[in-house]
């Protein structure tokens, strides 16, 4: 199964994709995580993409599309992918379709995780990431066992620089301006479903699983 989680910054895409990919046996590919890994490793992609991410702007398609699709084409993705944060533009959605068609696959399901703006801000304000593997925590809703330390790999937790100030404001504006075209793209293909993200992590997972099971019937 190949599917997509769509949602505003802080909607819980990463949190849910991490859980669902394990439950479904598919590979979780998160475009934002790929960029942040590139920044840690100071790769060539990082040099070109960092200024956009720091400003909360979308990284141009000519950088984003090959960076993500390379992973979709890898053998580890042959049992299916769960995409988080990609596609965000029509060009990205079309490029994804072309790659999947090449291996006789297609996007089966796109789920829009919908939340109120107040809840998005509450989640982003308390979010912490681990340096080693981008595991996600929240000071209130999902605190680590030891302060500032990842439960899973012991690395230090940090706040994403684009989770504050102008960069955060830009990310929210861009999402609400530009998500419509991607949502419409999947709606027209009868692949789009909506889930209310204003619930606990486990409740949201249960609702996502319901939609996935229902769509496979
Ligand atoms: P990206 O990393 O994709 O950021 P985003 O879309 O803004 O989404 P977030 O990662 O902020 O939120 P999330 O939905 O994953 O929420 P999370 O699970 O962490 O992109 C970053 C940047 O990279 C972009 O701005 C852009 O520059 C660039 N980029 C990426 N993809 C691109 C693309 N395709 N094209 C161009 N540029 C691209 O949860 C949030 C918090 O809430 C956490 O603390 C979590 O613990 C907590 N939480 C989660 N669920 C719940 C719940 N149910 N109840 C309580 N707390 C919860
Ligand atoms: Mg994320």
PDB file of N, CA and C and ligand atoms in Angstrom, residues 10 12-15 28 30 32-33 36 84 127 129 136 160, ligand 2:
ATOM      1  N   UNK A  10       2.697  20.750  12.517  1.00  0.00           N
ATOM      2  CA  UNK A  10       2.258  20.386  13.865  1.00  0.00           C
ATOM      3  C   UNK A  10       1.020  19.511  13.914  1.00  0.00           C
ATOM      4  N   UNK A  12       0.665  16.421  13.339  1.00  0.00           N
ATOM      5  CA  UNK A  12       0.890  15.064  13.856  1.00  0.00           C
ATOM      6  C   UNK A  12       1.245  14.068  12.761  1.00  0.00           C
ATOM      7  N   UNK A  13       1.641  14.553  11.597  1.00  0.00           N
ATOM      8  CA  UNK A  13       2.001  13.656  10.486  1.00  0.00           C
ATOM      9  C   UNK A  13       3.148  12.730  10.889  1.00  0.00           C
ATOM     10  N   UNK A  14       4.213  13.328  11.419  1.00  0.00           N
ATOM     11  CA  UNK A  14       5.392  12.537  11.783  1.00  0.00           C
ATOM     12  C   UNK A  14       5.076  11.543  12.890  1.00  0.00           C
ATOM     13  N   UNK A  15       4.366  12.017  13.917  1.00  0.00           N
ATOM     14  CA  UNK A  15       3.999  11.161  15.052  1.00  0.00           C
ATOM     15  C   UNK A  15       3.209   9.948  14.576  1.00  0.00           C
ATOM     16  N   UNK A  28       8.288   4.695   6.098  1.00  0.00           N
ATOM     17  CA  UNK A  28       7.924   6.095   6.358  1.00  0.00           C
ATOM     18  C   UNK A  28       8.972   6.992   5.707  1.00  0.00           C
ATOM     19  N   UNK A  30       9.708  11.010   5.172  1.00  0.00           N
ATOM     20  CA  UNK A  30       9.293  12.369   5.538  1.00  0.00           C
ATOM     21  C   UNK A  30      10.246  13.370   4.890  1.00  0.00           C
ATOM     22  N   UNK A  32      10.617  16.585   5.308  1.00  0.00           N
ATOM     23  CA  UNK A  32      11.272  17.489   6.257  1.00  0.00           C
ATOM     24  C   UNK A  32      12.421  16.786   6.983  1.00  0.00           C
ATOM     25  N   UNK A  33      12.210  15.507   7.353  1.00  0.00           N
ATOM     26  CA  UNK A  33      13.274  14.745   8.032  1.00  0.00           C
ATOM     27  C   UNK A  33      14.476  14.567   7.102  1.00  0.00           C
ATOM     28  N   UNK A  36      16.370  17.799   7.189  1.00  0.00           N
ATOM     29  CA  UNK A  36      17.089  18.013   8.456  1.00  0.00           C
ATOM     30  C   UNK A  36      18.274  17.055   8.588  1.00  0.00           C
ATOM     31  N   UNK A  84       5.080  11.592   4.262  1.00  0.00           N
ATOM     32  CA  UNK A  84       4.736  12.607   5.272  1.00  0.00           C
ATOM     33  C   UNK A  84       5.398  13.920   4.837  1.00  0.00           C
ATOM     34  N   UNK A 127       6.975  21.198  21.074  1.00  0.00           N
ATOM     35  CA  UNK A 127       7.605  20.061  20.383  1.00  0.00           C
ATOM     36  C   UNK A 127       9.123  20.033  20.561  1.00  0.00           C
ATOM     37  N   UNK A 129      12.641  17.583  19.231  1.00  0.00           N
ATOM     38  CA  UNK A 129      13.139  16.570  18.282  1.00  0.00           C
ATOM     39  C   UNK A 129      14.446  15.991  18.789  1.00  0.00           C
ATOM     40  N   UNK A 136      10.113  12.323  17.738  1.00  0.00           N
ATOM     41  CA  UNK A 136       9.344  13.517  18.110  1.00  0.00           C
ATOM     42  C   UNK A 136       8.772  13.398  19.518  1.00  0.00           C
ATOM     43  N   UNK A 160      13.131  22.769  16.947  1.00  0.00           N
ATOM     44  CA  UNK A 160      13.446  23.131  15.562  1.00  0.00           C
ATOM     45  C   UNK A 160      13.483  24.639  15.403  1.00  0.00           C
TER      46      UNK A 160
HETATM   47 MG1  LIG B   2       6.922  16.260  10.796  1.00  0.00          MG
END
